[in-house]
mmCIF file of C-alpha atoms and ligand atoms in Angstrom:
data_model
loop_
_atom_site.group_PDB
_atom_site.id
_atom_site.type_symbol
_atom_site.label_atom_id
_atom_site.label_comp_id
_atom_site.label_asym_id
_atom_site.label_seq_id
_atom_site.Cartn_x
_atom_site.Cartn_y
_atom_site.Cartn_z
ATOM 1 C CA MET A 1 17.437 -2.819 -4.007
ATOM 2 C CA VAL A 2 16.053 -1.314 -6.759
ATOM 3 C CA ARG A 3 17.923 -3.067 -9.322
ATOM 4 C CA ARG A 4 18.437 -6.451 -7.474
ATOM 5 C CA GLN A 5 14.271 -6.679 -6.056
ATOM 6 C CA LEU A 6 12.877 -4.308 -8.595
ATOM 7 C CA PHE A 7 14.340 -4.810 -11.427
ATOM 8 C CA ARG A 8 15.361 -8.051 -12.272
ATOM 9 C CA ARG A 9 12.031 -9.594 -10.392
ATOM 10 C CA GLY A 10 9.898 -7.937 -13.266
ATOM 11 C CA ILE A 11 8.833 -4.406 -12.136
ATOM 12 C CA ARG A 12 10.260 -2.402 -15.022
ATOM 13 C CA SER A 13 8.145 0.733 -15.712
ATOM 14 C CA PRO A 14 10.702 3.819 -16.042
ATOM 15 C CA ARG A 15 7.922 5.972 -13.740
ATOM 16 C CA VAL A 16 7.964 2.654 -10.982
ATOM 17 C CA LEU A 17 11.260 2.290 -10.797
ATOM 18 C CA ALA A 18 12.229 6.456 -10.490
ATOM 19 C CA ALA A 19 9.421 6.705 -7.693
ATOM 20 C CA PHE A 20 11.508 4.207 -6.034
ATOM 21 C CA ARG A 21 15.153 5.897 -6.297
ATOM 22 C CA ASN A 22 13.547 9.645 -5.168
ATOM 23 C CA VAL A 23 12.373 7.931 -1.529
ATOM 24 C CA PRO A 24 14.501 7.240 1.654
ATOM 25 C CA ARG A 25 13.224 4.013 2.761
ATOM 26 C CA GLU A 26 14.944 4.777 5.813
ATOM 27 C CA ARG A 27 13.526 7.762 6.576
ATOM 28 C CA PHE A 28 10.171 5.928 7.637
ATOM 29 C CA VAL A 29 11.752 2.636 9.591
ATOM 30 C CA PRO A 30 12.312 2.995 13.240
ATOM 31 C CA SER A 31 15.995 4.036 14.337
ATOM 32 C CA GLY A 32 16.786 0.847 15.237
ATOM 33 C CA GLU A 33 16.873 -0.978 12.022
ATOM 34 C CA ARG A 34 18.210 1.385 9.857
ATOM 35 C CA GLY A 35 20.906 -0.547 9.000
ATOM 36 C CA GLU A 36 18.787 -2.777 7.694
ATOM 37 C CA ALA A 37 16.078 -0.860 5.444
ATOM 38 C CA TYR A 38 16.968 -1.847 1.524
ATOM 39 C CA GLU A 39 17.019 -5.605 3.072
ATOM 40 C CA ASP A 40 14.585 -7.082 1.013
ATOM 41 C CA ARG A 41 12.659 -8.588 3.265
ATOM 42 C CA ALA A 42 9.517 -6.369 5.328
ATOM 43 C CA LEU A 43 10.693 -4.870 9.202
ATOM 44 C CA PRO A 44 8.337 -4.038 12.572
ATOM 45 C CA ILE A 45 7.772 -0.614 13.058
ATOM 46 C CA ASP A 46 5.826 -0.173 15.868
ATOM 47 C CA CYS A 47 1.822 -0.805 17.468
ATOM 48 C CA ARG A 48 3.376 -4.520 16.204
ATOM 49 C CA GLN A 49 2.700 -3.964 12.181
ATOM 50 C CA THR A 50 5.178 -3.803 9.597
ATOM 51 C CA ILE A 51 6.650 -1.506 7.144
ATOM 52 C CA SER A 52 6.085 -4.110 3.975
ATOM 53 C CA GLN A 53 9.015 -5.655 1.834
ATOM 54 C CA PRO A 54 10.414 -3.729 -0.904
ATOM 55 C CA TYR A 55 9.110 -5.879 -4.064
ATOM 56 C CA ILE A 56 5.557 -6.178 -2.764
ATOM 57 C CA VAL A 57 5.301 -2.575 -2.538
ATOM 58 C CA GLY A 58 6.396 -2.339 -6.008
ATOM 59 C CA LEU A 59 4.371 -5.062 -7.414
ATOM 60 C CA MET A 60 1.079 -3.745 -5.701
ATOM 61 C CA THR A 61 2.173 0.088 -7.160
ATOM 62 C CA ASP A 62 2.650 -1.409 -11.303
ATOM 63 C CA ALA A 63 -0.161 -2.832 -11.248
ATOM 64 C CA LEU A 64 -1.630 0.215 -10.365
ATOM 65 C CA LEU A 65 -0.700 1.410 -13.419
ATOM 66 C CA LEU A 66 -0.694 5.404 -12.375
ATOM 67 C CA ASP A 67 0.587 8.191 -14.798
ATOM 68 C CA GLY A 68 -0.069 11.487 -12.608
ATOM 69 C CA THR A 69 -3.092 12.239 -13.160
ATOM 70 C CA GLU A 70 -4.868 9.854 -10.558
ATOM 71 C CA SER A 71 -6.309 10.453 -6.579
ATOM 72 C CA VAL A 72 -5.827 6.901 -5.209
ATOM 73 C CA LEU A 73 -7.559 6.370 -1.321
ATOM 74 C CA GLU A 74 -4.209 3.465 0.341
ATOM 75 C CA ILE A 75 -5.390 1.823 3.538
ATOM 76 C CA GLY A 76 -3.067 0.419 5.892
ATOM 77 C CA THR A 77 -0.909 3.728 5.553
ATOM 78 C CA GLY A 78 1.656 2.237 8.245
ATOM 79 C CA SER A 79 5.464 3.415 8.315
ATOM 80 C CA GLY A 80 3.739 5.707 5.211
ATOM 81 C CA TYR A 81 6.804 4.355 3.522
ATOM 82 C CA GLN A 82 3.954 3.536 0.331
ATOM 83 C CA THR A 83 2.444 6.623 0.627
ATOM 84 C CA ALA A 84 5.405 8.290 -0.067
ATOM 85 C CA ILE A 85 5.357 5.809 -3.700
ATOM 86 C CA LEU A 86 2.126 6.378 -4.315
ATOM 87 C CA ALA A 87 2.155 10.201 -3.796
ATOM 88 C CA GLU A 88 5.691 10.640 -6.699
ATOM 89 C CA LEU A 89 3.529 8.318 -9.152
ATOM 90 C CA ALA A 90 -0.693 9.970 -9.213
ATOM 91 C CA ARG A 91 -2.390 13.556 -8.285
ATOM 92 C CA HIS A 92 -3.420 12.848 -4.812
ATOM 93 C CA VAL A 93 -2.784 10.078 -2.176
ATOM 94 C CA VAL A 94 -5.666 10.066 0.943
ATOM 95 C CA SER A 95 -4.717 7.336 2.931
ATOM 96 C CA ILE A 96 -5.934 5.503 6.262
ATOM 97 C CA GLU A 97 -5.185 4.110 8.983
ATOM 98 C CA ARG A 98 -6.201 2.882 12.360
ATOM 99 C CA HIS A 99 -3.289 3.700 14.774
ATOM 100 C CA GLY A 100 -2.823 7.329 15.439
ATOM 101 C CA GLU A 101 0.334 7.279 16.723
ATOM 102 C CA LEU A 102 1.390 5.423 13.394
ATOM 103 C CA SER A 103 -0.311 7.971 11.812
ATOM 104 C CA ILE A 104 1.460 11.028 13.182
ATOM 105 C CA GLN A 105 4.685 9.501 12.636
ATOM 106 C CA ALA A 106 4.278 8.868 8.947
ATOM 107 C CA ALA A 107 2.515 12.047 8.461
ATOM 108 C CA ALA A 108 5.824 14.141 10.481
ATOM 109 C CA VAL A 109 8.250 11.967 7.917
ATOM 110 C CA LEU A 110 5.707 12.959 4.989
ATOM 111 C CA THR A 111 5.512 16.284 5.623
ATOM 112 C CA GLU A 112 9.676 16.514 5.783
ATOM 113 C CA LEU A 113 10.127 14.792 3.048
ATOM 114 C CA GLY A 114 7.659 17.773 0.656
ATOM 115 C CA TYR A 115 5.367 15.331 -0.614
ATOM 116 C CA GLY A 116 2.187 17.704 0.497
ATOM 117 C CA ASN A 117 -0.739 15.884 -1.729
ATOM 118 C CA ALA A 118 -0.488 12.752 0.533
ATOM 119 C CA GLU A 119 -3.116 13.661 3.494
ATOM 120 C CA LEU A 120 -3.877 10.943 5.976
ATOM 121 C CA ILE A 121 -6.689 9.757 8.216
ATOM 122 C CA VAL A 122 -7.218 8.462 11.303
ATOM 123 C CA GLY A 123 -10.404 5.284 10.925
ATOM 124 C CA ASP A 124 -11.472 2.291 10.190
ATOM 125 C CA GLY A 125 -10.046 2.171 6.385
ATOM 126 C CA THR A 126 -12.274 -1.092 5.777
ATOM 127 C CA LEU A 127 -14.995 1.317 5.360
ATOM 128 C CA GLY A 128 -13.473 2.588 2.720
ATOM 129 C CA TRP A 129 -12.957 7.631 2.657
ATOM 130 C CA PRO A 130 -16.697 7.942 0.790
ATOM 131 C CA ALA A 131 -16.506 12.262 0.955
ATOM 132 C CA ALA A 132 -13.530 12.269 -1.329
ATOM 133 C CA ALA A 133 -14.890 8.896 -3.371
ATOM 134 C CA PRO A 134 -14.588 8.016 -5.854
ATOM 135 C CA TYR A 135 -11.363 7.068 -6.334
ATOM 136 C CA ASP A 136 -9.600 5.892 -9.431
ATOM 137 C CA ARG A 137 -6.834 3.608 -7.619
ATOM 138 C CA ILE A 138 -7.208 1.434 -4.571
ATOM 139 C CA LEU A 139 -4.516 0.142 -2.301
ATOM 140 C CA VAL A 140 -5.354 -2.384 0.395
ATOM 141 C CA ALA A 141 -2.058 -2.848 2.795
ATOM 142 C CA ALA A 142 -3.549 -5.753 5.030
ATOM 143 C CA ALA A 143 -4.990 -8.918 4.769
ATOM 144 C CA ALA A 144 -9.504 -9.584 5.027
ATOM 145 C CA ASP A 145 -11.197 -12.508 4.104
ATOM 146 C CA GLU A 146 -12.960 -10.982 0.909
ATOM 147 C CA MET A 147 -13.585 -7.680 -0.217
ATOM 148 C CA PRO A 148 -14.663 -5.071 2.214
ATOM 149 C CA PRO A 149 -17.581 -3.997 -0.154
ATOM 150 C CA ALA A 150 -18.159 -0.733 0.612
ATOM 151 C CA LEU A 151 -14.348 0.254 -1.157
ATOM 152 C CA PHE A 152 -15.487 -1.348 -3.952
ATOM 153 C CA GLN A 153 -18.213 0.864 -4.015
ATOM 154 C CA GLN A 154 -16.075 3.478 -3.681
ATOM 155 C CA LEU A 155 -14.023 2.344 -6.891
ATOM 156 C CA ARG A 156 -14.173 3.796 -10.125
ATOM 157 C CA GLU A 157 -15.790 2.308 -13.190
ATOM 158 C CA GLY A 158 -12.785 1.449 -15.290
ATOM 159 C CA GLY A 159 -10.702 1.583 -11.589
ATOM 160 C CA ILE A 160 -7.663 -1.012 -10.242
ATOM 161 C CA LEU A 161 -7.848 -2.049 -6.490
ATOM 162 C CA VAL A 162 -5.009 -3.873 -5.204
ATOM 163 C CA LEU A 163 -5.778 -6.064 -2.059
ATOM 164 C CA PRO A 164 -4.502 -9.765 -0.107
ATOM 165 C CA VAL A 165 -7.257 -11.729 0.663
ATOM 166 C CA GLY A 166 -6.871 -14.652 2.649
ATOM 167 C CA ASP A 167 -6.671 -15.586 6.450
ATOM 168 C CA SER A 168 -2.990 -15.057 8.670
ATOM 169 C CA GLU A 169 -2.020 -18.009 6.858
ATOM 170 C CA SER A 170 -2.604 -18.407 3.032
ATOM 171 C CA GLN A 171 -3.345 -15.308 1.247
ATOM 172 C CA SER A 172 -3.686 -13.957 -2.460
ATOM 173 C CA LEU A 173 -2.598 -10.721 -3.689
ATOM 174 C CA LEU A 174 -5.368 -9.696 -6.043
ATOM 175 C CA LYS A 175 -5.556 -7.117 -9.096
ATOM 176 C CA ILE A 176 -9.087 -5.994 -9.304
ATOM 177 C CA ARG A 177 -11.073 -3.687 -11.748
ATOM 178 C CA ARG A 178 -14.000 -1.859 -12.118
ATOM 179 C CA ILE A 179 -15.594 -3.236 -15.304
ATOM 180 C CA ASN A 180 -19.625 -2.669 -15.836
ATOM 181 C CA GLY A 181 -19.825 -2.216 -11.857
ATOM 182 C CA ARG A 182 -18.361 -5.916 -11.147
ATOM 183 C CA PRO A 183 -15.016 -6.723 -10.171
ATOM 184 C CA GLU A 184 -12.130 -8.475 -12.678
ATOM 185 C CA ALA A 185 -9.981 -10.145 -10.440
ATOM 186 C CA SER A 186 -6.438 -11.819 -10.996
ATOM 187 C CA GLU A 187 -4.047 -13.127 -8.231
ATOM 188 C CA LEU A 188 -0.554 -10.994 -8.412
ATOM 189 C CA THR A 189 1.361 -13.484 -6.022
ATOM 190 C CA ALA A 190 0.924 -14.955 -2.648
ATOM 191 C CA CYS A 191 1.967 -13.055 -0.124
ATOM 192 C CA ARG A 192 1.862 -12.279 3.977
ATOM 193 C CA PHE A 193 0.037 -8.608 5.369
ATOM 194 C CA VAL A 194 -0.664 -8.062 8.821
ATOM 195 C CA PRO A 195 -4.361 -8.016 9.453
ATOM 196 C CA LEU A 196 -6.865 -5.434 7.960
ATOM 197 C CA ILE A 197 -8.941 -4.914 11.206
ATOM 198 C CA GLY A 198 -12.288 -3.238 10.627
ATOM 199 C CA ALA A 199 -15.821 -3.398 10.638
ATOM 200 C CA GLY A 200 -15.928 -4.144 6.663
ATOM 201 C CA GLY A 201 -13.355 -6.369 7.148
ATOM 202 C CA ALA A 202 -13.097 -9.635 9.364
ATOM 203 C CA GLY A 203 -10.274 -10.238 11.527
ATOM 204 C CA SER A 204 -9.908 -9.935 15.097
ATOM 205 C CA ASP A 205 -5.885 -9.973 15.891
ATOM 206 C CA ASP A 206 -4.020 -7.331 16.130
ATOM 207 C CA SER A 207 -0.600 -9.128 15.706
ATOM 208 C CA ALA A 208 2.054 -9.065 12.798
ATOM 209 C CA THR A 209 3.213 -12.457 11.908
HETATM 210 N N1 LIG B 301 2.374 -0.260 3.762
HETATM 211 C C1 LIG B 301 2.968 -0.150 4.966
HETATM 212 C C2 LIG B 301 2.268 -1.652 5.749
HETATM 213 C C3 LIG B 301 1.778 -0.982 6.884
HETATM 214 S S1 LIG B 301 1.518 -2.559 7.741
HETATM 215 C C4 LIG B 301 3.959 0.370 5.166
HETATM 216 O O1 LIG B 301 5.046 -0.845 4.369
HETATM 217 O O2 LIG B 301 4.553 0.743 5.655
HETATM 218 C C5 LIG B 301 -0.332 -3.330 7.457
HETATM 219 C C6 LIG B 301 -1.706 -1.373 8.028
HETATM 220 O O3 LIG B 301 -2.531 -1.537 7.890
HETATM 221 C C7 LIG B 301 -1.222 -1.453 10.249
HETATM 222 O O4 LIG B 301 -0.942 -0.066 10.106
HETATM 223 C C8 LIG B 301 -2.619 -1.744 10.157
HETATM 224 O O5 LIG B 301 -2.497 -0.610 11.548
HETATM 225 C C9 LIG B 301 -3.539 -0.917 9.602
HETATM 226 N N2 LIG B 301 -4.758 -1.360 9.359
HETATM 227 C C10 LIG B 301 -4.901 -2.535 9.916
HETATM 228 N N3 LIG B 301 -6.904 -3.008 9.699
HETATM 229 C C11 LIG B 301 -7.045 -1.443 9.103
HETATM 230 C C12 LIG B 301 -7.893 -0.545 9.206
HETATM 231 N N4 LIG B 301 -9.206 -1.533 9.068
HETATM 232 N N5 LIG B 301 -7.519 0.221 8.501
HETATM 233 C C13 LIG B 301 -6.353 0.997 8.159
HETATM 234 N N6 LIG B 301 -5.614 0.571 8.612
HETATM 235 C C14 LIG B 301 -5.475 -0.393 9.117
#
């Protein structure tokens, strides 16, 4: 997976590739899907959600330019796989999930694997998590029509926010840097994520597409 799906498609950071080698993806996939854990696509998890395609997890992680000192906010814990990758590469991760059931399952796997620097919270991630703000990096794993303003407010000056923006048909994965208090955006790729549902977002349909 690391060579074919990540390295060959341009993800070259040795730290990022090492993190992918260290995290056993099969532990985050439902037992019926284990045989597919290293396939080049998203897979279904509980609550009609998905564990993202490895390449997309790699691209988002790579865009965050983590050196191990950062405090990171993740929205959409899902299976916890991306959370584990972030926990390998950053100092501390706060990850918010709206489905309590998914958060509990993810927490169990992360604890078993020894990721003591990941803090899991059940709640509405469109509002961010002001208690631990500001964050050096923010990663959003579900798509909204627009960037939720609370998330940008909780991003430190010079920090990086990666999120998918768009509707269920067409989405762009954006990298946003906070420069002089303003967002500077660039597009990483076209993508397809489940909707971000919450007070500070715009989604209304909870099904995976
Ligand atoms: N990176 C995860 C992706 C999970 S899919 C993985 O690889 O497993 C996105 C997740 O975002 C879903 O679990 C969904 O329930 C969650 N989500 C959607 N809207 C949310 C919100 N407002 N706050 C927190 N989580 C949300």
